[in-house]
Coordinates of C-alpha atoms and ligand atoms in Angstrom, one line a residue:
M1 CA 0.0 0.0 0.0
I2 CA 1.4 3.4 -1.0
D3 CA 0.3 6.3 1.1
I4 CA 1.2 9.3 -1.0
P5 CA 1.9 8.1 -4.5
S6 CA 4.2 9.8 -6.9
P7 CA 5.9 8.7 -10.1
E8 CA 9.0 7.7 -8.1
S9 CA 7.2 5.8 -5.4
T10 CA 5.2 4.0 -8.1
A11 CA 8.4 3.0 -9.9
Q12 CA 9.8 1.8 -6.6
A13 CA 6.7 -0.2 -5.9
F14 CA 7.0 -1.8 -9.3
E15 CA 10.7 -2.7 -8.6
D16 CA 9.8 -4.1 -5.2
R17 CA 7.1 -6.3 -6.7
Y18 CA 8.7 -7.4 -10.0
G19 CA 12.4 -7.2 -9.2
R20 CA 13.4 -4.8 -12.0
R21 CA 13.0 -1.2 -13.0
P22 CA 9.8 -0.3 -15.0
D23 CA 10.3 0.9 -18.6
G24 CA 8.4 4.1 -17.6
V25 CA 5.7 5.7 -15.4
W26 CA 2.6 7.3 -16.9
S27 CA -0.3 9.0 -15.2
A28 CA -3.8 10.2 -15.9
P29 CA -6.0 12.4 -13.7
G30 CA -9.4 12.0 -12.2
R31 CA -11.9 14.8 -13.1
V32 CA -14.6 16.9 -11.6
N33 CA -17.5 17.8 -13.7
L34 CA -18.2 21.5 -13.4
I35 CA -21.5 21.2 -15.2
G36 CA -23.3 18.9 -17.7
E37 CA -24.5 15.7 -16.1
H38 CA -25.9 12.7 -18.1
T39 CA -25.5 14.8 -21.3
D40 CA -22.5 13.0 -22.6
Y41 CA -24.3 9.8 -23.8
N42 CA -27.0 12.0 -25.3
D43 CA -24.5 13.5 -27.8
G44 CA -24.5 16.7 -25.7
L45 CA -22.3 19.2 -24.0
V46 CA -20.2 18.7 -20.9
F47 CA -17.7 20.9 -19.0
P48 CA -15.4 19.0 -16.7
F49 CA -11.8 19.6 -15.7
A50 CA -8.9 17.3 -14.9
I51 CA -7.8 17.4 -11.2
E52 CA -4.5 17.0 -9.5
R53 CA -5.4 13.6 -8.1
R54 CA -4.0 11.0 -10.5
T55 CA -3.5 7.3 -11.1
W56 CA 0.1 6.4 -11.9
A57 CA 0.9 3.3 -14.0
A58 CA 4.5 1.9 -13.9
M59 CA 4.9 -0.5 -16.8
G60 CA 7.5 -2.9 -17.9
R61 CA 7.4 -5.2 -20.9
R62 CA 7.6 -9.0 -20.4
E63 CA 9.0 -11.6 -22.8
D64 CA 5.9 -13.8 -22.9
R65 CA 2.2 -12.9 -23.6
T66 CA 1.2 -12.6 -20.0
L67 CA -0.4 -9.4 -18.5
T68 CA 0.1 -8.8 -14.8
V69 CA -1.3 -6.0 -12.7
H70 CA -0.9 -5.0 -9.1
S71 CA -2.8 -2.0 -7.6
G72 CA -2.0 -0.3 -4.3
A73 CA -5.7 -0.1 -3.8
M74 CA -6.3 -3.8 -4.1
P75 CA -5.1 -6.8 -2.0
E76 CA -4.7 -9.2 -4.8
P77 CA -3.0 -8.9 -8.2
A78 CA -4.6 -10.0 -11.5
Q79 CA -3.4 -11.8 -14.6
A80 CA -4.5 -12.3 -18.1
S81 CA -3.0 -13.4 -21.4
L82 CA -2.9 -11.7 -24.8
D83 CA -4.1 -15.0 -26.2
E84 CA -7.2 -15.1 -24.2
L85 CA -8.7 -11.6 -24.0
G86 CA -12.5 -11.1 -23.6
P87 CA -14.8 -9.3 -21.3
E88 CA -16.1 -12.7 -19.9
R89 CA -12.6 -13.5 -18.8
F90 CA -12.0 -10.3 -16.8
D91 CA -12.9 -10.2 -13.1
G92 CA -13.6 -7.2 -11.0
W93 CA -11.3 -4.2 -11.0
S94 CA -8.8 -5.7 -13.5
A95 CA -11.4 -5.3 -16.2
Y96 CA -10.5 -1.6 -16.2
V97 CA -6.9 -2.6 -17.1
F98 CA -7.2 -5.6 -19.4
G99 CA -10.4 -4.1 -20.9
V100 CA -8.2 -1.4 -22.4
V101 CA -6.1 -4.0 -24.1
W102 CA -9.2 -5.8 -25.4
A103 CA -10.7 -2.5 -26.6
M104 CA -7.5 -1.7 -28.5
E105 CA -7.8 -5.0 -30.3
Q106 CA -11.5 -4.4 -31.0
R107 CA -10.6 -1.0 -32.5
G108 CA -8.0 -2.5 -34.8
V109 CA -4.7 -2.9 -32.9
D110 CA -3.0 -6.1 -34.0
L111 CA -1.9 -7.9 -30.9
S112 CA -0.2 -10.8 -32.6
G113 CA 3.5 -10.8 -32.2
R114 CA 3.3 -8.4 -29.2
T115 CA 4.6 -9.3 -25.7
G116 CA 2.8 -8.7 -22.5
F117 CA 3.6 -6.4 -19.6
D118 CA 3.7 -6.0 -15.8
I119 CA 2.0 -3.0 -14.3
M120 CA 2.0 -1.4 -10.8
L121 CA -0.8 1.0 -10.2
A122 CA -0.9 3.7 -7.5
S123 CA -3.6 6.3 -7.1
D124 CA -4.9 9.1 -5.0
V125 CA -8.2 9.4 -6.8
P126 CA -10.8 8.1 -4.4
L127 CA -12.5 5.0 -5.8
G128 CA -16.3 5.3 -6.6
A129 CA -16.5 8.9 -5.3
G130 CA -17.6 10.4 -8.6
L131 CA -14.1 11.7 -9.4
S132 CA -13.6 9.1 -12.1
S133 CA -11.0 6.8 -10.8
S134 CA -12.2 4.6 -13.6
A135 CA -11.1 6.9 -16.4
A136 CA -7.9 7.6 -14.5
I137 CA -6.9 3.9 -14.5
E138 CA -8.1 3.3 -18.1
C139 CA -6.3 6.4 -19.5
A140 CA -3.1 5.8 -17.5
V141 CA -2.9 2.3 -18.9
A142 CA -3.9 3.4 -22.4
I143 CA -1.2 6.1 -22.8
A144 CA 1.4 3.7 -21.3
L145 CA 0.5 1.0 -23.8
N146 CA 0.4 3.5 -26.6
D147 CA 4.1 4.4 -25.9
E148 CA 5.3 0.9 -24.9
W149 CA 3.8 -0.7 -28.0
E150 CA 4.6 2.4 -30.2
L151 CA 1.0 2.4 -31.5
G152 CA 0.9 6.1 -32.4
L153 CA -2.8 6.4 -31.5
T154 CA -4.2 9.9 -31.2
R155 CA -5.8 11.1 -28.0
R156 CA -9.2 11.1 -29.7
E157 CA -8.7 7.4 -30.5
L158 CA -7.6 6.7 -26.9
I159 CA -10.8 8.3 -25.7
Y160 CA -12.8 5.8 -27.7
I161 CA -10.7 2.9 -26.6
C162 CA -11.0 3.8 -22.9
Q163 CA -14.8 4.3 -23.3
L164 CA -15.1 0.9 -25.0
A165 CA -13.2 -0.7 -22.1
E166 CA -15.6 0.8 -19.7
N167 CA -18.7 0.0 -21.7
G168 CA -17.7 -3.4 -23.2
A169 CA -15.3 -4.9 -20.7
V170 CA -16.6 -3.4 -17.4
G171 CA -20.2 -3.2 -18.5
A172 CA -20.8 0.4 -17.3
P173 CA -23.0 2.2 -20.0
T174 CA -21.2 5.5 -19.6
G175 CA -20.4 8.2 -22.1
N176 CA -16.9 9.5 -22.7
M177 CA -16.8 12.7 -20.7
D178 CA -14.5 11.2 -18.1
Q179 CA -11.9 9.8 -20.6
T180 CA -12.0 13.1 -22.5
A181 CA -11.3 15.2 -19.4
S182 CA -8.5 12.8 -18.3
L183 CA -6.8 12.8 -21.7
M184 CA -7.4 16.4 -22.8
G185 CA -7.3 18.4 -19.5
E186 CA -5.0 21.4 -19.1
A187 CA -3.8 23.2 -16.0
G188 CA -6.1 26.1 -15.1
H189 CA -8.6 25.1 -17.7
G190 CA -11.9 23.3 -18.1
V191 CA -12.6 21.1 -21.1
L192 CA -15.7 22.1 -23.0
I193 CA -16.7 18.9 -24.7
D194 CA -19.2 18.6 -27.5
V195 CA -19.7 14.9 -27.8
R196 CA -21.6 15.1 -31.1
A197 CA -19.0 17.4 -32.8
E198 CA -16.2 15.4 -31.2
T199 CA -14.5 18.5 -30.0
A200 CA -12.8 19.2 -26.6
D201 CA -11.8 22.9 -26.2
P202 CA -9.9 24.3 -23.2
V203 CA -11.6 27.2 -21.5
A204 CA -9.7 29.2 -18.8
L205 CA -11.5 29.0 -15.5
H206 CA -9.7 31.8 -13.6
F207 CA -10.8 30.4 -10.2
A208 CA -7.5 31.4 -8.4
D209 CA -7.4 34.8 -10.1
E210 CA -10.8 35.6 -8.6
G211 CA -9.9 34.3 -5.1
L212 CA -12.1 31.2 -5.6
E213 CA -11.6 27.5 -4.8
L214 CA -13.5 24.5 -5.8
L215 CA -14.4 22.3 -2.9
V216 CA -15.3 18.6 -3.4
I217 CA -17.5 17.1 -0.8
D218 CA -17.3 13.3 -1.0
T219 CA -20.4 12.0 0.7
R220 CA -18.9 8.5 0.9
V221 CA -22.2 7.2 -0.3
H222 CA -21.0 4.6 -2.8
H223 CA -22.3 4.4 -6.3
E224 CA -21.9 1.6 -8.8
H225 CA -22.3 2.6 -12.4
A226 CA -22.4 -0.9 -13.8
T227 CA -25.7 -1.5 -12.0
G228 CA -28.7 0.3 -10.9
G229 CA -30.1 3.8 -11.8
Y230 CA -27.5 4.9 -14.3
G231 CA -28.6 2.4 -16.9
A232 CA -32.3 3.2 -16.2
R233 CA -31.7 6.9 -16.8
R234 CA -29.9 6.2 -20.0
K235 CA -32.8 4.0 -21.2
S236 CA -35.3 6.8 -20.3
C237 CA -33.2 9.2 -22.5
E238 CA -33.3 6.7 -25.4
D239 CA -37.0 6.1 -25.0
G240 CA -37.6 9.9 -24.8
A241 CA -35.6 10.6 -28.0
A242 CA -37.4 7.8 -29.9
A243 CA -40.8 9.0 -28.8
M244 CA -39.9 12.5 -29.9
G245 CA -38.7 11.2 -33.3
V246 CA -35.1 12.3 -32.9
A247 CA -31.8 10.4 -33.1
S248 CA -30.7 11.7 -29.7
L249 CA -31.8 14.3 -27.1
R250 CA -29.1 16.7 -28.5
D251 CA -31.6 17.3 -31.3
L252 CA -34.1 18.9 -28.9
T253 CA -34.0 22.4 -27.5
E254 CA -36.0 24.2 -24.8
E255 CA -38.5 25.1 -27.5
D256 CA -39.4 21.5 -28.0
L257 CA -40.4 21.0 -24.3
P258 CA -44.0 22.1 -24.7
R259 CA -44.4 19.3 -27.3
A260 CA -42.5 16.8 -25.2
V261 CA -44.8 17.3 -22.3
E262 CA -47.7 16.3 -24.5
V263 CA -46.0 13.3 -26.1
L264 CA -44.1 11.8 -23.1
D265 CA -45.2 10.3 -19.8
D266 CA -44.4 12.4 -16.8
E267 CA -41.3 10.6 -15.7
T268 CA -39.8 10.4 -19.2
F269 CA -40.6 14.1 -19.8
R270 CA -38.7 15.1 -16.6
R271 CA -35.7 13.0 -17.7
V272 CA -35.7 14.7 -21.1
K273 CA -36.2 18.1 -19.6
H274 CA -33.1 17.7 -17.5
V275 CA -30.9 16.8 -20.4
V276 CA -32.3 19.5 -22.7
T277 CA -32.0 22.3 -20.1
E278 CA -28.6 20.9 -18.9
N279 CA -27.1 21.2 -22.4
A280 CA -28.3 24.9 -22.4
R281 CA -26.7 25.5 -19.0
V282 CA -23.4 24.0 -20.1
A283 CA -23.2 26.3 -23.2
R284 CA -24.1 29.3 -21.0
T285 CA -21.6 28.4 -18.3
A286 CA -18.7 28.3 -20.9
E287 CA -19.8 31.7 -22.2
V288 CA -20.3 33.3 -18.8
V289 CA -17.0 32.1 -17.4
A290 CA -15.2 33.4 -20.5
N291 CA -17.0 36.8 -20.6
E292 CA -17.9 37.6 -17.0
G293 CA -15.6 35.3 -15.0
P294 CA -16.3 32.4 -12.6
R295 CA -18.2 34.4 -10.0
A296 CA -21.0 34.7 -12.5
I297 CA -21.7 30.9 -13.0
G298 CA -23.1 30.3 -9.5
D299 CA -26.8 30.4 -10.5
L300 CA -26.1 27.9 -13.4
L301 CA -24.6 25.4 -10.9
V302 CA -27.5 25.8 -8.6
A303 CA -30.1 25.3 -11.4
S304 CA -28.2 22.2 -12.5
H305 CA -28.5 20.7 -9.0
A306 CA -32.2 21.4 -8.8
S307 CA -32.7 19.7 -12.2
M308 CA -30.9 16.6 -11.1
R309 CA -32.7 16.5 -7.8
D310 CA -36.2 17.1 -9.1
D311 CA -36.3 16.1 -12.7
F312 CA -33.6 13.5 -13.3
E313 CA -33.9 12.2 -9.7
I314 CA -30.3 11.1 -9.2
S315 CA -29.4 13.0 -6.0
V316 CA -29.5 11.6 -2.5
P317 CA -30.1 13.4 0.8
E318 CA -26.4 13.6 1.6
L319 CA -25.7 15.4 -1.7
D320 CA -28.7 17.8 -1.2
L321 CA -27.5 18.6 2.3
A322 CA -23.9 19.3 1.1
V323 CA -25.2 21.7 -1.6
E324 CA -27.7 23.4 0.7
T325 CA -25.1 23.9 3.5
A326 CA -22.5 25.2 1.1
L327 CA -24.9 27.8 -0.3
A328 CA -26.1 28.8 3.1
N329 CA -22.5 29.5 4.0
G330 CA -21.8 31.8 1.1
A331 CA -20.8 29.5 -1.7
V332 CA -20.9 31.1 -5.2
G333 CA -22.5 28.0 -6.5
S334 CA -22.9 24.3 -5.6
R335 CA -24.2 21.1 -7.2
M336 CA -23.8 17.3 -7.1
T337 CA -21.3 16.1 -9.6
G338 CA -20.8 12.8 -11.4
G339 CA -23.4 10.2 -12.3
G340 CA -25.4 10.5 -9.1
F341 CA -26.9 8.1 -6.5
G342 CA -24.0 9.0 -4.2
G343 CA -20.5 10.3 -4.8
A344 CA -19.5 13.9 -4.5
A345 CA -20.8 17.5 -4.6
I346 CA -18.8 20.5 -5.6
A347 CA -19.0 24.0 -4.1
L348 CA -17.3 27.1 -5.7
I349 CA -16.3 29.2 -2.7
D350 CA -14.1 32.1 -1.7
A351 CA -10.8 30.6 -0.8
D352 CA -10.6 32.5 2.5
R353 CA -13.9 30.9 3.6
A354 CA -12.9 27.3 2.9
A355 CA -12.4 26.3 6.5
E356 CA -15.8 27.8 7.6
V357 CA -17.7 26.1 4.8
E358 CA -16.0 22.8 5.5
A359 CA -16.8 23.0 9.2
A360 CA -20.5 23.9 8.5
I361 CA -20.9 20.9 6.1
E362 CA -19.2 18.6 8.7
A363 CA -21.5 19.8 11.4
A364 CA -24.6 19.5 9.2
F365 CA -23.7 15.9 8.3
A366 CA -23.1 15.0 12.0
D367 CA -26.5 16.5 12.9
A368 CA -28.3 14.5 10.2
G369 CA -26.6 11.3 11.4
F370 CA -24.8 10.9 8.1
T371 CA -21.3 9.4 7.7
A372 CA -18.7 12.1 8.0
P373 CA -17.9 13.5 4.5
I374 CA -14.4 13.9 3.1
I375 CA -13.8 17.4 1.9
F376 CA -10.9 18.7 -0.2
V377 CA -10.0 21.3 -2.7
V378 CA -9.3 20.5 -6.4
N379 CA -7.5 22.6 -9.0
P380 CA -7.8 22.4 -12.7
S381 CA -4.8 20.3 -13.7
A382 CA -2.9 18.7 -16.5
G383 CA -4.2 15.7 -18.4
A384 CA -2.6 12.3 -19.0
H385 CA 1.1 12.3 -19.6
R386 CA 4.3 10.3 -19.2
D387 CA 6.1 11.1 -15.9
L388 CA 9.2 9.0 -16.0
Ligands
ADP1 P1 -15.4 6.4 -10.1 O1 -15.0 6.4 -11.6 O2 -16.4 7.5 -9.8 O3 -14.3 6.4 -9.1 P2 -16.4 3.8 -10.8 O4 -17.4 2.9 -10.2 O5 -16.7 4.3 -12.2 O6 -16.3 5.1 -9.9 O7 -15.0 3.1 -10.9 C1 -14.4 2.7 -9.6 C2 -13.8 1.3 -9.9 O8 -12.7 1.4 -10.7 C3 -13.3 0.7 -8.6 O9 -14.3 0.0 -7.9 C4 -12.3 -0.3 -9.2 O10 -12.9 -1.5 -9.7 C5 -11.7 0.5 -10.4 N1 -10.5 1.2 -10.0 C6 -10.3 2.6 -10.1 N2 -9.1 2.9 -9.7 C7 -8.4 1.8 -9.4 C8 -7.1 1.5 -8.9 N3 -6.2 2.5 -8.7 N4 -6.8 0.2 -8.7 C9 -7.7 -0.8 -8.9 N5 -8.9 -0.5 -9.3 C10 -9.3 0.7 -9.6
MG2 MG1 -16.2 6.0 -13.2

């Protein structure tokens, strides 16, 4: 177990485990989604940023076709073979690693004649907290393999490979926001993603320039994307688009909502309304942050939370309490972030009030009898890269 991982400590852990130096160390960040929830798989707009919490992958080539992975986060290592790759063969967390190799093959990488590898993973992205430890692990492995096998794949292709690993090998029906943020993030910037147009544009956020910080409140309510509500929401979106006669909800605007309320049942309408209004809020947030600065985006964040709580119904009492308490204590804006059903909320706050806001949220959670949250600041940070 590595307490505070770094490229050097990950290389050292590799050496301790495998008895040789790794060929290199690569890392990819988790992300926080500033705004745009459940819009990615609807061909829509999302606006996340990469954070300083990362997953490091130390990798060394082997001479045979075996793949081995150890993770500081897991008690047992896992193994696979380049000759026997397939989602049905992957078990548990190792699907995020071996799934990337499988996805590369699915997308045309020829694995014949290649040799396997050993990997040591270390991470300070909390698992299952809505900060996308899953994209961090996938993207770290993907850029490492791209270099090790000299594949020359573009970042855009790596996004699709990592998404396919998550969808096809892990079985989580997610869009590609997380992988895009992890692979395309830049320090100090958000990544404005248009899924349909396949664009990912950096937008300066200027949080620090304005004396602001972004607080993450991890409620520690665990979510599991491979099961449960995420897939049900996705299906509602597909049903809603079909009933409205469009290829995806991206084809609808707020002007279509009066017709949608006639055509759709109440629940499907509210799901559709969330996605349509959320796309508009993302576009507006990018405009406002560029033209008026980050202090002006608070209302958009708050409206996004209300939409997820009331229309998309993916919030939980812990997330609502975190948001309400942050706002009551002077946050510029606050919302749940990530897929929902647990995970984290974010609050954009004056940096000099951070301690006060944290204390208020901790007290509110204690009063409500909730598990103590984990609260920390995140900064817009660099995307995936080679470290050593
Ligand atoms: P999130 O992406 O919000 O953290 P997910 O449920 O999508 O949550 O992904 C979390 C899962 O990803 C973990 O349960 C584990 O299976 C896998 N995972 C992520 N990071 C690591 C890691 N460093 N080592 C091993 N498994 C990991
Ligand atoms: Mg994830």
